[in-house]
CSV table of C-alpha atoms in Angstrom, one decimal:
chain,number,residue,atom,x,y,z
Z,1,MET,CA,42.0,-0.9,-55.7
Z,2,LEU,CA,43.3,-1.3,-51.9
Z,3,ASP,CA,42.8,1.7,-51.4
Z,4,GLN,CA,38.6,1.3,-52.1
Z,5,ARG,CA,38.2,-1.9,-49.9
Z,6,VAL,CA,39.4,-0.6,-47.3
Z,7,GLU,CA,37.4,2.5,-47.5
Z,8,ASP,CA,34.0,0.6,-48.2
Z,9,ASP,CA,35.1,-1.1,-45.0
Z,10,LEU,CA,35.5,1.9,-43.2
Z,11,LEU,CA,32.1,3.4,-44.6
Z,12,ILE,CA,30.5,-0.6,-43.2
Z,13,ILE,CA,32.2,0.1,-40.3
Z,14,GLU,CA,31.1,3.5,-39.6
Z,15,GLN,CA,27.0,2.2,-40.8
Z,16,VAL,CA,27.8,-0.5,-38.3
Z,17,PHE,CA,28.3,1.9,-35.7
Z,18,GLU,CA,25.7,4.0,-36.5
Z,19,PHE,CA,22.6,1.3,-36.6
Z,20,VAL,CA,24.6,-0.2,-32.8
Z,21,ASP,CA,23.8,4.0,-32.1
Z,22,ASP,CA,20.4,3.7,-33.3
Z,23,GLU,CA,19.1,0.3,-31.6
Z,24,LYS,CA,21.1,1.7,-28.6
Z,25,GLU,CA,19.0,5.2,-28.1
Z,26,ALA,CA,15.9,3.6,-28.9
Z,27,LEU,CA,16.6,0.4,-26.0
Z,28,THR,CA,17.2,3.9,-23.8
Z,29,GLN,CA,13.8,5.2,-24.9
Z,30,LYS,CA,12.2,2.1,-24.6
Z,31,LEU,CA,13.8,1.9,-21.1
Z,32,ARG,CA,13.2,4.8,-19.7
Z,33,GLN,CA,9.2,4.3,-20.8
Z,34,LEU,CA,9.4,1.1,-18.6
Z,35,GLU,CA,11.1,2.8,-15.4
Z,36,ASN,CA,7.9,5.2,-15.5
Z,37,ARG,CA,5.9,2.8,-16.0
Z,38,LEU,CA,6.6,0.6,-13.0
Z,39,THR,CA,7.2,4.2,-11.3
Z,40,GLU,CA,4.0,4.6,-11.8
Z,41,VAL,CA,2.3,1.7,-10.6
Z,42,ILE,CA,5.1,1.3,-6.9
Z,43,ASN,CA,2.9,4.9,-6.8
Z,44,ARG,CA,-0.4,3.6,-7.0
Z,45,LEU,CA,0.2,0.7,-5.0
Z,46,ALA,CA,1.7,2.5,-2.3
Z,47,LEU,CA,-1.4,4.6,-2.6
Z,48,GLN,CA,-3.6,2.0,-2.2
Z,49,ARG,CA,-1.9,0.5,0.6
Z,50,GLN,CA,-2.5,3.7,2.0
Z,51,ARG,CA,-5.3,3.7,1.7
Z,52,TRP,CA,-6.0,-0.2,2.4
Z,53,GLN,CA,-4.2,1.2,6.4
Z,54,SER,CA,-6.5,3.5,6.8
Z,55,ARG,CA,-10.0,1.8,6.5
Z,56,TRP,CA,-7.9,-1.2,8.8
Z,57,ILE,CA,-7.0,1.6,11.0
Z,58,LYS,CA,-10.9,2.9,11.4
Z,59,ILE,CA,-13.0,-0.5,11.2
Z,60,VAL,CA,-10.6,-1.0,14.6
Z,61,GLN,CA,-11.3,1.9,15.6
Z,62,GLU,CA,-14.6,1.3,15.6
Z,63,GLY,CA,-14.0,-2.0,17.2
Z,64,LEU,CA,-12.4,-0.9,20.0
Z,65,GLU,CA,-14.7,2.0,20.8
Z,66,SER,CA,-18.2,-0.2,20.2
Z,67,ALA,CA,-15.8,-2.9,22.9
Z,68,ALA,CA,-15.5,1.0,25.1
Z,69,SER,CA,-19.0,0.9,25.0
Z,70,SER,CA,-19.7,-2.0,25.9
Z,71,MET,CA,-17.7,-3.1,29.2
Z,72,ASN,CA,-19.6,0.5,30.0
Z,73,ALA,CA,-22.7,-0.9,29.5
Z,74,LEU,CA,-21.8,-4.1,31.1
Z,75,GLU,CA,-20.3,-1.8,34.5
Z,76,GLN,CA,-23.7,0.1,34.1
Z,77,LEU,CA,-25.6,-3.4,34.2
Z,78,GLY,CA,-22.7,-5.1,37.2
Z,79,LEU,CA,-24.2,-1.8,39.2
Z,80,ILE,CA,-28.0,-2.0,38.5
Z,81,VAL,CA,-27.4,-6.0,39.3
Z,82,GLY,CA,-25.8,-4.9,42.2
Z,83,HIS,CA,-27.6,-2.7,43.8
Z,84,ILE,CA,-31.2,-4.2,43.5
Z,85,GLU,CA,-29.0,-7.1,45.4
Z,86,VAL,CA,-28.2,-5.1,47.9
Z,87,LYS,CA,-31.3,-3.5,47.9
Z,88,ARG,CA,-32.9,-7.5,48.1
Z,89,ILE,CA,-30.1,-8.4,50.9
Z,90,GLY,CA,-31.8,-5.3,52.9
Z,91,ASP,CA,-35.2,-5.8,52.5
Z,92,ILE,CA,-34.4,-9.5,53.0
Z,93,LEU,CA,-33.2,-8.6,56.5
Z,94,THR,CA,-35.5,-5.6,57.8
Z,95,HIS,CA,-38.5,-8.6,57.0
């Protein structure tokens, strides 16, 4: 009788271990799936960050080019105005 109870208890313990192993495997698979999803999200965010950085770099470059063009135009205008002023002074002195 005692041997039967011991065998029954051992069978229950074995079933508990099998259940725990099955649950452990299921949880491990879920964790792997979550890890894969998280990796995908991180990669998408990194790609999005690179795209935004590229866009901002392009915007800044265009702004700098525009500013350089404006400065060049202002310099040219200054040279023209300066030439006109020199010519006027020359005209005033010669008349």
